[in-house]
GROMACS .gro file of C-alpha atoms in nm:
model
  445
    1UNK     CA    1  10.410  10.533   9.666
    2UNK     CA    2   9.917  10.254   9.838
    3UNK     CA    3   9.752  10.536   9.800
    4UNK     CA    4   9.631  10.750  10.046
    5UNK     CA    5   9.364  10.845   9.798
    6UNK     CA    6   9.068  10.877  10.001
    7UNK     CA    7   9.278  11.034  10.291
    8UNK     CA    8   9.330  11.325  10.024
    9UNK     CA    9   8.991  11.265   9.810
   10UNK     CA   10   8.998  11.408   9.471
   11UNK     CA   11   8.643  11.404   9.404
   12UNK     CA   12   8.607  11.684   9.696
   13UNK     CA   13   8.843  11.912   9.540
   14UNK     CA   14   8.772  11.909   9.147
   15UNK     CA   15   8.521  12.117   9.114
   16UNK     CA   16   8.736  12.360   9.270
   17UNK     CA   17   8.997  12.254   9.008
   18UNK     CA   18   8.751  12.337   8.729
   19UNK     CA   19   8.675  12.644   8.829
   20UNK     CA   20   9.082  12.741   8.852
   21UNK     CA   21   9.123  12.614   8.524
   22UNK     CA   22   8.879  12.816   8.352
   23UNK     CA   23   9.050  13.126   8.437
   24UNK     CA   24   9.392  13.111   8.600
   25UNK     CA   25   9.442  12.708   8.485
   26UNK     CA   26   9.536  12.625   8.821
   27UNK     CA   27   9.371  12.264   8.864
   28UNK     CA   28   9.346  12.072   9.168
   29UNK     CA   29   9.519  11.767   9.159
   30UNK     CA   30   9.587  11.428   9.371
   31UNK     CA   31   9.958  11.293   9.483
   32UNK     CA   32  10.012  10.935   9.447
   33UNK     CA   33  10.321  10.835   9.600
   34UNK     CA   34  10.508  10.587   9.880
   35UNK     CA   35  10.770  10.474   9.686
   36UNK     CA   36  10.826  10.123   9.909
   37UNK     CA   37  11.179   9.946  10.065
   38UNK     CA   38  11.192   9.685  10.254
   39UNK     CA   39  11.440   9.614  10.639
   40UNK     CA   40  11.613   9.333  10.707
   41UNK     CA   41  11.569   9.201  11.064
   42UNK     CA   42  11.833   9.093  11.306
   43UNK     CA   43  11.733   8.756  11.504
   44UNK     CA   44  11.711   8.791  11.836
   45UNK     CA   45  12.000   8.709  12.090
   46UNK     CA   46  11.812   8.346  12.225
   47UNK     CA   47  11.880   8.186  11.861
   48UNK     CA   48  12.288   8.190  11.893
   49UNK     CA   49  12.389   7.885  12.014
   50UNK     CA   50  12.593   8.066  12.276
   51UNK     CA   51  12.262   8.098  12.447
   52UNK     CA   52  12.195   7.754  12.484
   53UNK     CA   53  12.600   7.635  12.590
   54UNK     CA   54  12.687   7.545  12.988
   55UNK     CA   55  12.987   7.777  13.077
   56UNK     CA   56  13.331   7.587  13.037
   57UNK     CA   57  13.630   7.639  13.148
   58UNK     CA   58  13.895   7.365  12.889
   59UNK     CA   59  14.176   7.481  13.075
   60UNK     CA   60  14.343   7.127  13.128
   61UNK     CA   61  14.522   7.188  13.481
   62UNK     CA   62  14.176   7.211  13.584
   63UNK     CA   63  14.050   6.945  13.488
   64UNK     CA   64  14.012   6.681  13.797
   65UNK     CA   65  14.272   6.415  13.841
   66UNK     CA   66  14.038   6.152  13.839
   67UNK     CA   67  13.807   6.322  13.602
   68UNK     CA   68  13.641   6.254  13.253
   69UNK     CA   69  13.898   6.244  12.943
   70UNK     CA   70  13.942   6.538  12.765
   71UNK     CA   71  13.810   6.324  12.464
   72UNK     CA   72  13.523   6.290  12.618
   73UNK     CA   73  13.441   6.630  12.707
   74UNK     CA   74  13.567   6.752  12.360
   75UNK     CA   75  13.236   6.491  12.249
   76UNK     CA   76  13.010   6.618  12.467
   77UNK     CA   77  13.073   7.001  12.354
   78UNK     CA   78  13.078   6.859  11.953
   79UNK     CA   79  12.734   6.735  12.059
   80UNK     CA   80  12.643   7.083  12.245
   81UNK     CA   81  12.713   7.283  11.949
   82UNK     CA   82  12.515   7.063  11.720
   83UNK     CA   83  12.225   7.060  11.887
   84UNK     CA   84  12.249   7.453  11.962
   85UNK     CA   85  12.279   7.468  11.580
   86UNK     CA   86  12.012   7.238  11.498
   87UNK     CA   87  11.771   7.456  11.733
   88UNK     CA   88  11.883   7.810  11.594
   89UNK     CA   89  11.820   7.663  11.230
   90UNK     CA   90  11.473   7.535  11.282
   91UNK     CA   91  11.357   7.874  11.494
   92UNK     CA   92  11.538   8.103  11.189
   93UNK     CA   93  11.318   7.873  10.924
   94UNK     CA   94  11.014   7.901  11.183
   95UNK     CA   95  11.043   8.232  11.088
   96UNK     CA   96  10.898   8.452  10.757
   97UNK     CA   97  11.171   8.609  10.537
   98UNK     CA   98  11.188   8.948  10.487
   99UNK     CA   99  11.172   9.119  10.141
  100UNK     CA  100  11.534   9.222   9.993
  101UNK     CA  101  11.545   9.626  10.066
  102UNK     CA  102  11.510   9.751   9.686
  103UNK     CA  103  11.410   9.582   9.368
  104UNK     CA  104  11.109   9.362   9.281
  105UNK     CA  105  10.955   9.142   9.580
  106UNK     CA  106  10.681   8.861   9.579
  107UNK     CA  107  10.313   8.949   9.494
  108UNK     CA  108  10.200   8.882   9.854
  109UNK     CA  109   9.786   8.952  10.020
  110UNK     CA  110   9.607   9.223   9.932
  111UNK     CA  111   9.426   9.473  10.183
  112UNK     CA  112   9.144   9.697  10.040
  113UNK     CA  113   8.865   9.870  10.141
  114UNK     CA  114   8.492   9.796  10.140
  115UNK     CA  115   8.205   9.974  10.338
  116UNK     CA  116   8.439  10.165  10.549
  117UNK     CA  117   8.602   9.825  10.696
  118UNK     CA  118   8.944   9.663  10.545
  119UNK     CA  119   8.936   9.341  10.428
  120UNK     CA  120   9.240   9.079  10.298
  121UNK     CA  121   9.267   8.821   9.990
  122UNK     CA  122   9.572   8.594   9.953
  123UNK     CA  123   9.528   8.716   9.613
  124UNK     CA  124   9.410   8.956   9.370
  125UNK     CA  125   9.278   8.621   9.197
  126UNK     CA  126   9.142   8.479   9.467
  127UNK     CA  127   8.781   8.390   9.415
  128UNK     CA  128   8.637   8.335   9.787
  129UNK     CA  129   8.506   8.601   9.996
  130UNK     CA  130   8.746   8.871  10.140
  131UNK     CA  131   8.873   8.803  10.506
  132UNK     CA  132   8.762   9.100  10.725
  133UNK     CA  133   9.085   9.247  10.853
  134UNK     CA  134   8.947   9.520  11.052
  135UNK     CA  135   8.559   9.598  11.149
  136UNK     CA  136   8.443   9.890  11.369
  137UNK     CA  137   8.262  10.150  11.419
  138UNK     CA  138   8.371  10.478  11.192
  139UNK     CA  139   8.512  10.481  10.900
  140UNK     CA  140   8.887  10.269  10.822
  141UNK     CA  141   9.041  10.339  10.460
  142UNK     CA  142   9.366  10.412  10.252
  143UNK     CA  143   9.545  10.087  10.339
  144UNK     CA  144   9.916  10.163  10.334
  145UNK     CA  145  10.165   9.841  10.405
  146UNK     CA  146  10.495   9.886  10.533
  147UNK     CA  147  10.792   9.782  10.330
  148UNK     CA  148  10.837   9.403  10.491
  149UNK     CA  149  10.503   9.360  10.413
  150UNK     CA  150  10.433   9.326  10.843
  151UNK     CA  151  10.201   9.626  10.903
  152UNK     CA  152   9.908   9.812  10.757
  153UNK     CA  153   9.915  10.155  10.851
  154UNK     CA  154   9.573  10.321  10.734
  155UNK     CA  155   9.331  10.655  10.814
  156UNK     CA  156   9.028  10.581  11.043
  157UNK     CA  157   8.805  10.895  10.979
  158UNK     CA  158   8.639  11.035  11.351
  159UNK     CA  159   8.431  11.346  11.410
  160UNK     CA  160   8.795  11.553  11.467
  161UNK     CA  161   8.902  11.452  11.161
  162UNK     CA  162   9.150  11.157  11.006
  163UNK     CA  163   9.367  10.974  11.271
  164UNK     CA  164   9.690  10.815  11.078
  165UNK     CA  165   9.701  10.383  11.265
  166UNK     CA  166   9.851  10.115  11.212
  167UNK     CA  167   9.799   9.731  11.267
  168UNK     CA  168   9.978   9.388  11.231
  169UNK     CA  169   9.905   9.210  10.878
  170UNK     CA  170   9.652   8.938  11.044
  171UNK     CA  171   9.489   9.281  11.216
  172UNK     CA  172   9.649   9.238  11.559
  173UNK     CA  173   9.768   9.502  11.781
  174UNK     CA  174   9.574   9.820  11.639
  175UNK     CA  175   9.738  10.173  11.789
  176UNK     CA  176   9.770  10.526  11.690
  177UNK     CA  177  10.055  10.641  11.531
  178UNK     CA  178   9.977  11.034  11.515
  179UNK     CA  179   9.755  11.170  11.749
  180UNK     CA  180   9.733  11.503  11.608
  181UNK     CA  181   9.437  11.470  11.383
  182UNK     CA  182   9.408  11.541  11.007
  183UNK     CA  183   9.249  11.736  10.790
  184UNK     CA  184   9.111  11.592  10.499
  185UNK     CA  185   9.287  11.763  10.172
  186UNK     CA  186   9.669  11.717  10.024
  187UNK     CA  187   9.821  11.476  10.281
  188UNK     CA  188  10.139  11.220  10.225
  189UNK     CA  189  10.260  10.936  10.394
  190UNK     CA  190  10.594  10.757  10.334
  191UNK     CA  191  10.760  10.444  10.488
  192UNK     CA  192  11.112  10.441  10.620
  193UNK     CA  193  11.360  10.174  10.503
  194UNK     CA  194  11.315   9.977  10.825
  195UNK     CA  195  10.965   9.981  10.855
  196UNK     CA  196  10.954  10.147  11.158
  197UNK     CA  197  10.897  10.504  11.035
  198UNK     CA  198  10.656  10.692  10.863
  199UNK     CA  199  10.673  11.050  10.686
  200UNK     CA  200  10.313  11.186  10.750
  201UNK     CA  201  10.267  11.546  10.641
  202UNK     CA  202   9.929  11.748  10.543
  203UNK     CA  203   9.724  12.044  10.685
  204UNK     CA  204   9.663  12.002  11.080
  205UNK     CA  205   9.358  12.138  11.274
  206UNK     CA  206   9.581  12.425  11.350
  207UNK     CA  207   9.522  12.522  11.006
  208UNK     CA  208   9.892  12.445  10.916
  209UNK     CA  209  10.093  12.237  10.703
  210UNK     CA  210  10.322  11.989  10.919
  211UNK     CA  211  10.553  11.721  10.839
  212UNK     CA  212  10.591  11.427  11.127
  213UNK     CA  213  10.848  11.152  11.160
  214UNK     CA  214  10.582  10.871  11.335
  215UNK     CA  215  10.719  10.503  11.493
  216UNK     CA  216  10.494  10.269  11.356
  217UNK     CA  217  10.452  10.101  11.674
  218UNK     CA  218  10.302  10.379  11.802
  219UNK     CA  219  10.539  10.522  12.089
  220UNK     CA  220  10.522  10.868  11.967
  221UNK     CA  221  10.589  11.089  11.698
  222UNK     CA  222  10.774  11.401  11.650
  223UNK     CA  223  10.708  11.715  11.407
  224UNK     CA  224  11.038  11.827  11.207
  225UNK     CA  225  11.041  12.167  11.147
  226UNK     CA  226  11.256  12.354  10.857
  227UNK     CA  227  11.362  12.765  10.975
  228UNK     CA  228  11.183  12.964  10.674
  229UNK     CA  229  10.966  12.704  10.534
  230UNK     CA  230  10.666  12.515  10.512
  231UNK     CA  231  10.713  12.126  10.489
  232UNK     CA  232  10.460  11.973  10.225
  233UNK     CA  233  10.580  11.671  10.208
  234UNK     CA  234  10.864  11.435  10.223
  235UNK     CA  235  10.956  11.089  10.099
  236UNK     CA  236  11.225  10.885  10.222
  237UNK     CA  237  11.525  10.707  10.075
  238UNK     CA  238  11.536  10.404   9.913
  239UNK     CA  239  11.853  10.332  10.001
  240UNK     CA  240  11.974  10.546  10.282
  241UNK     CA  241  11.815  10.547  10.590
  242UNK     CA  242  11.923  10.916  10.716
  243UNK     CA  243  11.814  11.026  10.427
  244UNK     CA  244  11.449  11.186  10.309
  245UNK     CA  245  11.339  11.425   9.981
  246UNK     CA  246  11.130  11.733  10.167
  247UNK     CA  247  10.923  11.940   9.939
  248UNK     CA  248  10.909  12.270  10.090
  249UNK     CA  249  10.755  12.633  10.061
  250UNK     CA  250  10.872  12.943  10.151
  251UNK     CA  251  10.743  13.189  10.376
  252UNK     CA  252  10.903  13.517  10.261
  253UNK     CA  253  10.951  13.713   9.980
  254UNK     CA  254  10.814  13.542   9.651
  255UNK     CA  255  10.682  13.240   9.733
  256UNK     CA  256  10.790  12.938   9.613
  257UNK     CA  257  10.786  12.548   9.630
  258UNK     CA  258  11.200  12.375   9.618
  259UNK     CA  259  11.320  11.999   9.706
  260UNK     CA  260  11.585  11.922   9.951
  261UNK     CA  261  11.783  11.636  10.044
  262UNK     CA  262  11.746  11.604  10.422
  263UNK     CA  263  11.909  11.366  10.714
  264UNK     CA  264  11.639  11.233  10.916
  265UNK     CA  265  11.610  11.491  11.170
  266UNK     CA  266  11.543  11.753  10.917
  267UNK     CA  267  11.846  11.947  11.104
  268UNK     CA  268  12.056  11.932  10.707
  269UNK     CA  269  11.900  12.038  10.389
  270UNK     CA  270  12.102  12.039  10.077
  271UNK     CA  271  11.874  12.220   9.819
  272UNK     CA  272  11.801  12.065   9.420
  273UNK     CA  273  11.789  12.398   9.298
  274UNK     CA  274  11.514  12.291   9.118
  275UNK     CA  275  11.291  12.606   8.950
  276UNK     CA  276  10.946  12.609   9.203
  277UNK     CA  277  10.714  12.846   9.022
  278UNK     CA  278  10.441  12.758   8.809
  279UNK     CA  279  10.100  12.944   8.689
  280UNK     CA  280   9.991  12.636   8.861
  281UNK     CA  281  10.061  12.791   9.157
  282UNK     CA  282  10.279  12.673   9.466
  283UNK     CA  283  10.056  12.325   9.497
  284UNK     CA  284  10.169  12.157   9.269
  285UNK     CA  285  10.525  12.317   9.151
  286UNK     CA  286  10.777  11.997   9.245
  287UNK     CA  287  10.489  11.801   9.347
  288UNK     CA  288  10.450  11.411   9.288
  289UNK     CA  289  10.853  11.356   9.342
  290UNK     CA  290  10.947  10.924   9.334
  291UNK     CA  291  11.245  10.799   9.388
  292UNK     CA  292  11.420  10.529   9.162
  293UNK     CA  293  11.472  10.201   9.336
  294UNK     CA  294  11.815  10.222   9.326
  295UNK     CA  295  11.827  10.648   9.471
  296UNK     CA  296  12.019  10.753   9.155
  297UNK     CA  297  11.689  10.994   9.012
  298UNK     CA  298  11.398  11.138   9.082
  299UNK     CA  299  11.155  11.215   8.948
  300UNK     CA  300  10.878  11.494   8.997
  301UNK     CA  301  10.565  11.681   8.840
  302UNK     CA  302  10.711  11.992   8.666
  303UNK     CA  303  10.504  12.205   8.399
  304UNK     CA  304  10.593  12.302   8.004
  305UNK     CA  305  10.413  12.599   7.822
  306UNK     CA  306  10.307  12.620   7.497
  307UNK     CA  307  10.452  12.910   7.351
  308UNK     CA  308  10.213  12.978   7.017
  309UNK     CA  309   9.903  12.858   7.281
  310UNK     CA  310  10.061  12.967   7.600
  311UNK     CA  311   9.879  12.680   7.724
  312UNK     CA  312  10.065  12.550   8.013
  313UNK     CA  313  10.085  12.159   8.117
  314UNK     CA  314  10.219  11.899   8.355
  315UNK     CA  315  10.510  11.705   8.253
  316UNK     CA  316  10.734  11.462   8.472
  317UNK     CA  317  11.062  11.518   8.474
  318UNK     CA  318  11.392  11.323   8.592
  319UNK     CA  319  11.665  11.466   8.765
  320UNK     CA  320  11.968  11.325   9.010
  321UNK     CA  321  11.962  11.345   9.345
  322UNK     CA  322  12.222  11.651   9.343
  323UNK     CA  323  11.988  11.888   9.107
  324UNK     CA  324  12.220  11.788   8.822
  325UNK     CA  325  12.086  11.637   8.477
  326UNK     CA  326  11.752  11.798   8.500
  327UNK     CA  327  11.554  11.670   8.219
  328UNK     CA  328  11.236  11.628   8.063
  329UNK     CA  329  11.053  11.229   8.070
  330UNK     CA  330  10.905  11.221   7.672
  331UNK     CA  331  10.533  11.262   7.681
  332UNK     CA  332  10.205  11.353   7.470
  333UNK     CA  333  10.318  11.621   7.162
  334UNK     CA  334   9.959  11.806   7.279
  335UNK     CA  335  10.047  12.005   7.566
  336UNK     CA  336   9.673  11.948   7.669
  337UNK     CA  337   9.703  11.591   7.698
  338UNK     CA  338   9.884  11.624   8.108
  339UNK     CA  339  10.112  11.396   8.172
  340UNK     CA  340  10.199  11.405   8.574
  341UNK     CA  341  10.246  11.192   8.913
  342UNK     CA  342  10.515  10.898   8.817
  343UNK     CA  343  10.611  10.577   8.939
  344UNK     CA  344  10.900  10.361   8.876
  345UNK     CA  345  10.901  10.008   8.862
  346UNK     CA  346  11.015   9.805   9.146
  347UNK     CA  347  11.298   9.752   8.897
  348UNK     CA  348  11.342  10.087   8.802
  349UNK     CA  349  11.331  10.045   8.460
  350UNK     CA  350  10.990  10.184   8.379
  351UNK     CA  351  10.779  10.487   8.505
  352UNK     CA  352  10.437  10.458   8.547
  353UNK     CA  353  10.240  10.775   8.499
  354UNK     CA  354   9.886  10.933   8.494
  355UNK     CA  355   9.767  11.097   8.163
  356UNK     CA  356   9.469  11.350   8.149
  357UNK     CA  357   9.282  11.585   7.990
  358UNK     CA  358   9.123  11.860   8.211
  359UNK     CA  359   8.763  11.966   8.140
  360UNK     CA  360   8.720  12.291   7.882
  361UNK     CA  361   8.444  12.475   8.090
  362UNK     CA  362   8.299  12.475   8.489
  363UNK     CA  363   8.002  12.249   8.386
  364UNK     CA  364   8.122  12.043   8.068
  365UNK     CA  365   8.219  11.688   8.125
  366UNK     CA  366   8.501  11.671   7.835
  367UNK     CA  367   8.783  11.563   8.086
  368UNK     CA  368   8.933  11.218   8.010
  369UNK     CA  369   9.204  10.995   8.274
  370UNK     CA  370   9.402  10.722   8.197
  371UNK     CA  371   9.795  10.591   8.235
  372UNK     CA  372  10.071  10.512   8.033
  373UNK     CA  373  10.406  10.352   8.061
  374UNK     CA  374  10.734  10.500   8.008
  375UNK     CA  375  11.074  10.400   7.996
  376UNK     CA  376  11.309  10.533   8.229
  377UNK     CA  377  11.585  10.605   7.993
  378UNK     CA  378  11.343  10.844   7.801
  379UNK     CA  379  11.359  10.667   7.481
  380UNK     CA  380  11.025  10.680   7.413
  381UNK     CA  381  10.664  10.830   7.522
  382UNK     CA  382  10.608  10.497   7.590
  383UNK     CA  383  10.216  10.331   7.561
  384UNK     CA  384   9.850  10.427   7.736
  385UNK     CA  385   9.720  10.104   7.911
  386UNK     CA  386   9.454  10.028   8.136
  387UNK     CA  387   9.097  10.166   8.120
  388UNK     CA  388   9.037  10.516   8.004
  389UNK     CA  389   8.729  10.753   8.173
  390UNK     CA  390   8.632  11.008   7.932
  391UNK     CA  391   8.304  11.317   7.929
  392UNK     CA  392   8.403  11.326   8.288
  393UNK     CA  393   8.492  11.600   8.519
  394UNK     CA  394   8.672  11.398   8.730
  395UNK     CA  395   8.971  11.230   8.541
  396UNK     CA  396   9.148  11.151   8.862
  397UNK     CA  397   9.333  10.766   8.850
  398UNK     CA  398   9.526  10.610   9.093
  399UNK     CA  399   9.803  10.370   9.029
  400UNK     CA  400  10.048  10.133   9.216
  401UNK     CA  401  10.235   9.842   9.036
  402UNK     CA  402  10.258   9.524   9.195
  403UNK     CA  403  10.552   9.421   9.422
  404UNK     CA  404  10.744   9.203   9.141
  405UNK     CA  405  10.647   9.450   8.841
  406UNK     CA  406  10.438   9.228   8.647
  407UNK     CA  407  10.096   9.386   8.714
  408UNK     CA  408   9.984   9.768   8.782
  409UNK     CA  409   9.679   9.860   8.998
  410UNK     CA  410   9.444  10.115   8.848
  411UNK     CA  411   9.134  10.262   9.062
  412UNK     CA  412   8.918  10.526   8.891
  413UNK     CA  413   8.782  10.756   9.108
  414UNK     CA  414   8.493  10.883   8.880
  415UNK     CA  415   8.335  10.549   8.870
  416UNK     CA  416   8.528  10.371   9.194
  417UNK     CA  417   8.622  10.089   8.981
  418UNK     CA  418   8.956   9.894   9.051
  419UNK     CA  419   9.116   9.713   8.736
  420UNK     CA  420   9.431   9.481   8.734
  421UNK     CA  421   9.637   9.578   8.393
  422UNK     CA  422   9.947   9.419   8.234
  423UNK     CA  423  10.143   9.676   8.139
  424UNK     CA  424  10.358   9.426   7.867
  425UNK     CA  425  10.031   9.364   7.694
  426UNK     CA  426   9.761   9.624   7.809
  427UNK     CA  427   9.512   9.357   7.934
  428UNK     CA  428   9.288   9.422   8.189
  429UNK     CA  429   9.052   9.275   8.419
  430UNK     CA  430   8.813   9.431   8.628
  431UNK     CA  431   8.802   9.403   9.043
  432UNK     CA  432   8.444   9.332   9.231
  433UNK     CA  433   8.547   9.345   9.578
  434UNK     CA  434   8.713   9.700   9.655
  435UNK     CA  435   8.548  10.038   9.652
  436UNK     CA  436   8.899  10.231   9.724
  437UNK     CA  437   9.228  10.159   9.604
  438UNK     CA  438   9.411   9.851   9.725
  439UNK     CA  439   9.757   9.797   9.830
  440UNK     CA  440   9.999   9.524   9.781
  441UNK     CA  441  10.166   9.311  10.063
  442UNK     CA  442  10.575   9.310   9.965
  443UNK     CA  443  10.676   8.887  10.024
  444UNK     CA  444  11.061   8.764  10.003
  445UNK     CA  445  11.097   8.495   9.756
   0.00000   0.00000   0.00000
């Protein structure tokens, strides 16, 4: 919602986060996002069979007196039209589907990372050697694939800092899609519905936070700017494509973090009214925000305290897409047991989320990581799966479920270990091949 992960690595930022904790409780904590649609393509004029018909004029005074019957011609245009039809129906079938817009899709290749260099498997069972997808000098990671599973847009790390790309799926026709280099730290990226656009937003070499609206094929890119505030990130519609969620801060008075519904310009903002304050601190208030497959809720990292501990801790909530129905997602009964980042299903009936417990002290390695499943509805807390990292100070796990729902993707960053988990029956099986976090290819049935 593909991960981004090492674009915004959380092993450089949580020993900063333990240090926060021990005395404000402010930790330091990664985004994973890029909730995923899919476009559907219009064929291209050549394929009517308009294309391929002589002009004709039927008009029957003009037909010569001593000319060809009209049955005859009438034949000859049957026969026309046939073939024109025959043509257009082998070049359409020629040619790969596209995945529906919402809802599950076909587990298609996978792209990872290894040694700084992506690589692609039909499979995440295949057993031969990865293909390499892209080798070069520097640094390539954080594969991200577009929503009709036709590009791989991805960070390729230089001395000025990370440089957002983007390439076919067989690795043809690398560009840059953002010229304005990265920092490394809290960055986002989210594809448009027609695979054509992509939300980048994070800290700039300017020192500021920026959001971008980029075209994937790499004409250009424009920064959207918002009077008053400071864009952290947004994440586009499932279902409308005018339509983006911006997480924003303000720059005066008090503060504070809010989400808006904005048209794709970032000229409208209809505000949640959402509460964006947190001992936390401005970071993370509103942060992690998914959209449901079908854009009826979203939902977002918000924060519960304790009030016989006043010990304060994530907790995902739901709301709809007009601020009303705020609510609380059922999680862990001990507050210190975190419970943050979600994830619906591709069929939007479950929400994958990360569960953790933060370290006690600077130095200790008490921390534990791990996720869970949750219903949507809220009927339940739902069940921990996967593999668990505990006496860690780095409890960070990254998640993505598979394109038709039946798998989830863990990667821990502590020991940079991808699993494969069922999250019906917990099972899990361990990955050899990455050393990042993996992303899906979305296939049409």
């Amino acid at each position: 919602m593909t991960a981004f992960d090492q674009f915004d690595p959380f092993e450089q930022r949580i020993s900063a986060a333990i240090d926060e904790i021990a005395s404000a409780r402010r930790p330091d904590y990664l985004d994973d996002v890029f909730r995923q649609t899919a476009r559907s393509s219009q064929r291209p004029r050549w394929t009517f069979p308009g294309r391929w018909l002589p002009i004709m004029d039927t008009t029957l005074s003009r037909v010569p007196a001593a000319g060809v019957p009209l049955r005859s011609l009438t034949i000859i245009a049957i026969v026309a039209l046939l073939a024109a039809a025959a043509v257009a129906i082998v070049i359409a079938g020629s040619r790969p589907k596209v995945p529906s817009p919402v809802g599950p899709a076909v587990n298609g290749s996978v792209v990872y990372p290894f040694g700084g260099d992506l690589y692609i498997r039909d499979s995440i069972w295949d057993k031969a050697p990865g293909t390499p997808l892209l080798q070069q000098p520097g640094t390539q990671i954080a594969p991200f694939l577009s929503p009709d599973g036709e590009t791989v847009a991805y960070i390729e790390t230089r001395t000025d800092g990370d440089h957002l790309m983007a390439m076919g799926i067989d690795g043809s026709n690398q560009r840059e899609v953002l010229s304005d280099p990265i920092e490394p730290g809290w960055s986002q990226a989210s594809w448009a519905l027609d695979s054509k656009h992509i939300l980048m937003s994070g800290y700039f070499l300017d020192g500021r936070r920026k959001l971008y609206d980029a075209r994937a094929d790499g004409s250009g890119a424009t920064e959207l700017h918002f009077d008053g505030l400071v864009p952290w990130e947004g994440f586009w519609s499932p279902v409308d494509p005018d339509t983006f969620l911006l997480r924003a801060q303000g720059t005066t008075g008090v503060q504070s973090q809010g989400l808006y519904l904005s048209n794709a310009a970032g000229t409208k903002l209809t505000p949640l009214h959402l509460g964006g304050q947190s001992s936390f601190g401005p970071d993370y208030a509103l942060s992690g925000a998914s959209w449901a497959p079908d854009g009826k809720t979203i939902a977002y990292n918000s924060f519960r305290t304790d009030p016989d501990t006043f010990i304060t801790g994530f907790r995902v909530h739901l709301v709809n897409p007009d601020g009303t129905n705020d609510r609380e997602l059922p999680g862990p009964a001990d507050i210190g047991i975190h419970q943050a980042w979600p994830a619906f299903s591709p069929d939007g009936t479950q929400i994958l989320v990360q569960r953790f417990i933060f370290p006690t002290g600077t130095h200790s390695n008490d921390g534990a990581g791990w996720i869970a499943v949750v219903p949507a509805d809220g009927s339940s807390i739902g069940r921990d799966i996967g593999t668990r990292i505990d006496n860690t100070q780095n409890p960070d796990t990254v998640k993505v479920w598979s394109p038709d729902g039946t798998l989830v993707m863990q990667w821990i960053s502590a020991t940079k270990k991808t699993y494969v988990v069922s999250p019906t029956t917990g099972s899990t099986t361990a990955l050899l091949w990455p050393d990042d976090m993996p992303d899906w290819q979305r296939l049409a049935p």
